[in-house]
Each structure stands twice: as structure tokens, then as C-alpha cells.
One Martini backbone bead per residue (centre of mass of N, CA, C, O) as a GRO file, in nm:
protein
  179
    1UNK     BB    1   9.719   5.592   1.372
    2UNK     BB    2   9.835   5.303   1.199
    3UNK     BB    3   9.915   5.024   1.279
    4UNK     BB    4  10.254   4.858   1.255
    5UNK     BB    5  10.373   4.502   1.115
    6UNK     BB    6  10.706   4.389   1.168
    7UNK     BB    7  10.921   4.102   1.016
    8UNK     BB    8  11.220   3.981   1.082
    9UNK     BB    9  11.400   3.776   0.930
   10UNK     BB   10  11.722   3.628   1.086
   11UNK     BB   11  11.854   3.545   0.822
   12UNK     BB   12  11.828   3.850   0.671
   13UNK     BB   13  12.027   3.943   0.919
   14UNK     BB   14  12.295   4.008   1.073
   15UNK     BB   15  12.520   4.050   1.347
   16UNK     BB   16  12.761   4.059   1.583
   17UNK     BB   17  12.740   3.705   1.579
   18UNK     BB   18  12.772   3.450   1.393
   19UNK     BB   19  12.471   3.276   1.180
   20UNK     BB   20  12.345   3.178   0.949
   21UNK     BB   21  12.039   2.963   0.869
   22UNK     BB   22  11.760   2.799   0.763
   23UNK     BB   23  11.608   2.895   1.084
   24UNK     BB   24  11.802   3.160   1.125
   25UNK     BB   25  12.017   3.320   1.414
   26UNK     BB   26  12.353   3.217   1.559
   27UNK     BB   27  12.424   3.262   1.877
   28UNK     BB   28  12.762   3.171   1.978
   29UNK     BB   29  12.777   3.432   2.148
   30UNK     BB   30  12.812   3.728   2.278
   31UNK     BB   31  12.527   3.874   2.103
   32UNK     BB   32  12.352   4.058   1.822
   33UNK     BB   33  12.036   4.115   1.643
   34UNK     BB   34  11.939   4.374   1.429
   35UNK     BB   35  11.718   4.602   1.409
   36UNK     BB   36  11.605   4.871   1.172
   37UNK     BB   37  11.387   5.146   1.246
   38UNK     BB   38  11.080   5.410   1.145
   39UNK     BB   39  10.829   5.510   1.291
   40UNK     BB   40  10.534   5.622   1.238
   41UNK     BB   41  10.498   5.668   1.556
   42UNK     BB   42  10.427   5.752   1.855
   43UNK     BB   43  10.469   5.512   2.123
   44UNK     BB   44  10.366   5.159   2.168
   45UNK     BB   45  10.549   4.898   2.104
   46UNK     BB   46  10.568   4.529   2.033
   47UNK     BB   47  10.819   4.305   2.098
   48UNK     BB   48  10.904   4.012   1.925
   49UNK     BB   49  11.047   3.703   1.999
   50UNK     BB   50  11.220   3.425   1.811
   51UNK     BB   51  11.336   3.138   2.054
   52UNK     BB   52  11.613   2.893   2.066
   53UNK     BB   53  11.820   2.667   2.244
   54UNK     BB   54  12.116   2.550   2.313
   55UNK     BB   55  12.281   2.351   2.533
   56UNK     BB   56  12.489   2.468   2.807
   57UNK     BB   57  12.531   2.358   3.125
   58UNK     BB   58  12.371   2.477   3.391
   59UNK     BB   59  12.204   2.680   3.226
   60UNK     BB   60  12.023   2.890   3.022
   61UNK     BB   61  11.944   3.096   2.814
   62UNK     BB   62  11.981   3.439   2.740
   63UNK     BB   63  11.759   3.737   2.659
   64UNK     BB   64  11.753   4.019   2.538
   65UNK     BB   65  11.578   4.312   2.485
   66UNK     BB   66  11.688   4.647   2.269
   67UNK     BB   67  11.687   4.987   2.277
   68UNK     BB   68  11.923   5.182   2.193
   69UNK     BB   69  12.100   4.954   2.399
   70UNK     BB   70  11.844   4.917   2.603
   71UNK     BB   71  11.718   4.779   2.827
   72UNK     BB   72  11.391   4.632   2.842
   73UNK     BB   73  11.415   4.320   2.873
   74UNK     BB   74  11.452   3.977   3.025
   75UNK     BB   75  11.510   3.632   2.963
   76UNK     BB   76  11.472   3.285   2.995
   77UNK     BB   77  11.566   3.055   2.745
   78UNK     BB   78  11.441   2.682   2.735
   79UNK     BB   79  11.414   2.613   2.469
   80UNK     BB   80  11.424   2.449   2.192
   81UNK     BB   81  11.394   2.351   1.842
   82UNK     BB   82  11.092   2.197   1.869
   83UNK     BB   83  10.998   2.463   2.070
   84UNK     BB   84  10.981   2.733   2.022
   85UNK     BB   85  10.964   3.086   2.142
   86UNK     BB   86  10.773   3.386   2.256
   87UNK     BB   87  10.895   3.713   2.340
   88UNK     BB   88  10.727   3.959   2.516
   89UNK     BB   89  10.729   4.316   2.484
   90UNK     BB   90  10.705   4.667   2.585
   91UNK     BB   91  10.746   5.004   2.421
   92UNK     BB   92  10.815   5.356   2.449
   93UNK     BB   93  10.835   5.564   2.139
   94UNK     BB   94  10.898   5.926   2.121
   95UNK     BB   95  10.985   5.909   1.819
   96UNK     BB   96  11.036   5.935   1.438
   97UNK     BB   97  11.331   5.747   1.452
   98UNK     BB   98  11.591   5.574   1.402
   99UNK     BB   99  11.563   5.211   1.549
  100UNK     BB  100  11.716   4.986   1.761
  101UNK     BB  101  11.592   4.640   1.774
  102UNK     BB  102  11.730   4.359   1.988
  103UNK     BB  103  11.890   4.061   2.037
  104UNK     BB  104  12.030   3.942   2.344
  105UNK     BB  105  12.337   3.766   2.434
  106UNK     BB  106  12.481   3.688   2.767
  107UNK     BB  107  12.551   3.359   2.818
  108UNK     BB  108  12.781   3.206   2.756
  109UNK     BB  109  12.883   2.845   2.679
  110UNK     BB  110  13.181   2.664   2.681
  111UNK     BB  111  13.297   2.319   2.646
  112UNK     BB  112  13.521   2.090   2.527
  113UNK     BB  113  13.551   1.847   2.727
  114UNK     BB  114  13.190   1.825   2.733
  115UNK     BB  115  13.042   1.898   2.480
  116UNK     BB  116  12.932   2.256   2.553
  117UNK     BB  117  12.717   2.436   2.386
  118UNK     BB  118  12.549   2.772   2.437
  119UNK     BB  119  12.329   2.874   2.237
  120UNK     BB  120  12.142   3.150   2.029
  121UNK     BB  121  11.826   3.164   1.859
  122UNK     BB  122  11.681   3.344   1.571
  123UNK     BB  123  11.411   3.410   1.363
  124UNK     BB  124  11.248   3.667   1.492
  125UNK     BB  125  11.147   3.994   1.427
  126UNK     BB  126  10.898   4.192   1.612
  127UNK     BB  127  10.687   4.522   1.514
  128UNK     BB  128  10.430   4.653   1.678
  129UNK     BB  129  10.249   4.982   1.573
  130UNK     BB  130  10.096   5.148   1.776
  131UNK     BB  131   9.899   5.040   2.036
  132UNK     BB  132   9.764   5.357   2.086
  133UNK     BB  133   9.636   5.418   1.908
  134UNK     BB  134   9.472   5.721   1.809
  135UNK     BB  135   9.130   5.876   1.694
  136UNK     BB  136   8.898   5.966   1.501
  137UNK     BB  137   8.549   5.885   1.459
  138UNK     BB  138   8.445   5.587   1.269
  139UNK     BB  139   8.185   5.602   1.095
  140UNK     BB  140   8.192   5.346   0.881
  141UNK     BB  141   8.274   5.165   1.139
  142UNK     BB  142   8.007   5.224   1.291
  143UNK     BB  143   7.807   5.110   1.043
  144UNK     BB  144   7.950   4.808   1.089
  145UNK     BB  145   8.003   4.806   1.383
  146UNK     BB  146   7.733   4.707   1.595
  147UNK     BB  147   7.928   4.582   1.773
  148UNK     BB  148   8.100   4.457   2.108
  149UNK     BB  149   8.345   4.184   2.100
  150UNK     BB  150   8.422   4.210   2.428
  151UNK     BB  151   8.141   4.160   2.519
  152UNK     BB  152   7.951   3.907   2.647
  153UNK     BB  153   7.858   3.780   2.377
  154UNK     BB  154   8.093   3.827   2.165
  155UNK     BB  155   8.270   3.733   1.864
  156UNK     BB  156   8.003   3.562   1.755
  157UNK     BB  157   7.776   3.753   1.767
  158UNK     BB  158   7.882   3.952   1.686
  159UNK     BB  159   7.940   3.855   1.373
  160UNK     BB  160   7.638   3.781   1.306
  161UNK     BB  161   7.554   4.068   1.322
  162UNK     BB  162   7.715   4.206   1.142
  163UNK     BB  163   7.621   3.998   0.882
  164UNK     BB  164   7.348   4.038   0.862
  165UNK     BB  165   7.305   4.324   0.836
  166UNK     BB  166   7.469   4.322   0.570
  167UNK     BB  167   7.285   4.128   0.414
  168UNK     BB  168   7.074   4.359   0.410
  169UNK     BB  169   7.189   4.597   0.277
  170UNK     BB  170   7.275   4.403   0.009
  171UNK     BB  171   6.988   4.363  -0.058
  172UNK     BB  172   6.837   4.660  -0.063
  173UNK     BB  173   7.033   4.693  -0.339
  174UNK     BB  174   6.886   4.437  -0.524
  175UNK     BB  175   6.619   4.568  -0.534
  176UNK     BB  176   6.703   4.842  -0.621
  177UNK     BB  177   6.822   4.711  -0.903
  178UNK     BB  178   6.569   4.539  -0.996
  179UNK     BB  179   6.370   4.838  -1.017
   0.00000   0.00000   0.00000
């Protein structure tokens, strides 16, 4: 089963609360901004959430990943919007059914004699996976990939090696239609 990763621009899609931005979704108060899809199979699925917080408060911006409302990870958001960061978790999806994934902000804060309000902003979220897809040993790759990108001699040299032997190949195809 190959691996699909897809990003959901947050400006393009609806929240609980909030509004769209010119670079993102702002959720100015406690609510969710989720997006539906339908896994190609079950499996682990990687979901990466970007964002970052306005300030207010004594305390940083709180933010769930949440796959249909139940809480997955909780992260702690201290980052502002010139330098967002990315929140990653892994969760297994049993079904292959229209499945709910939510970046959910839970701790909103506004004094207004103060001056502070805590909002979460969301860019985008991402659902990559399976990430443990497994299949029968494909030939064609194994005929292409001659060596191990992990081993000790690492990924340029692996790529070293596979680029020689296709150059190799596809010399000994130029002198056989030569001939």
C-alpha cells in the first residue's frame, strides 16, 4: 500500500472559531479547526500540525491534535509567527472511513484592560501515511536500489553507486543500438 501525504492549507478550510488570515487560520478563542479525509488503508499515519501563537497571558498557547475528538498529542506552543514550528505525532487509523483531524486550541486568554489576548494560529496541517505500509518485494526496485541509503557508508555514497551502475546500463543500451 504506497504511503499518501497530504497538506490542508488552514486558510482554505472552516475552524470552530476564528477566521481565515492571509497565512493561516486564527483561532482567537478556545475551538478547533479540522479537516476530513478517508485513509487509503489502515496503518500509522504521521500528522504534522504548523503553528504559532500571539501572546497574552501568563502562560504560551496550548494545542491538541485530536483524530475524531479524542485527544492524541498536546503540545505547548511558545513560538511567535515570525519563526511557526511544526508539531508532529503518529497515530494508528484502524479503518479505511472518513476519519476527523483537528489542531484544537484550549486555553484562550484576553484581558482587554491589559491589552492580551492569547490566540493559536494554524498554516496548515499534514496527514502522511501509512508510514508502515508494507508490500511484496518489488523487483524493479531491488534491480534500481543496489545498495542500503542507511548502511554505514551512508546516502551519498549509496546514490554514488546507484547512479554508476544506471550510467552503466544505459551506456551497454547506446552501444547495443549502435550496433
Amino acid at each position: 500500500v504506497p504511503s499518501v501525504r497530504r497538506q490542508f492549507e488552514a486558510e482554505s478550510l472552516r475552524g470552530s472559531v476564528g477566521a481565515a488570515t492571509a497565512t493561516g487560520w486564527n483561532l482567537w478563542s478556545n475551538g478547533e479547526i479540522p479537516v476530513t479525509l478517508t485513509p487509503t488503508a489502515p496503518g500509522r499515519f504521521r500528522v504534522t500540525v504548523r503553528a504559532w501563537q500571539s501572546r497574552g497571558g501568563p502562560d504560551d498557547a496550548l494545542m491538541n491534535v485530536t483524530v475524531n475528538g479524542r485527544v492524541i498529542m498536546g503540545f505547548t506552543v511558545a513560538n511567535l509567527a515570525a519563526a511557526p514550528a511544526e508539531f508532529t505525532t503518529d497515530v494508528t487509523l484502524t479503518a479505511a472511513a472518513p476519519t476527523v483531524v483537528a489542531a484544537e486550541f484550549t486555553n484562550d486568554y484576553y484581558d482587554a484592560a491589559m491589552m492580551q489576548d492569547r490566540n493559536l494560529y494554524v498554516d496548515w496541517i499534514r496527514v502522511e501515511g501509512p508510514i508502515d505500509a508494507s508490500g511484496p518485494p518489488n523487483p524493479a526496485r531491488a534491480r534500481i536500489l543496489t545498495c542500503d541509503p542507511s548502511a554505514a557508508a551512508g546516502e551519498e555514497a549509496c546514490a554514488r553507486t546507484v547512479i554508476r551502475a544506471f550510467a552503466r546500463r544505459e551506456l551497454v543500451v547506446v552501444e547495443r543500438v549502435r550496433h
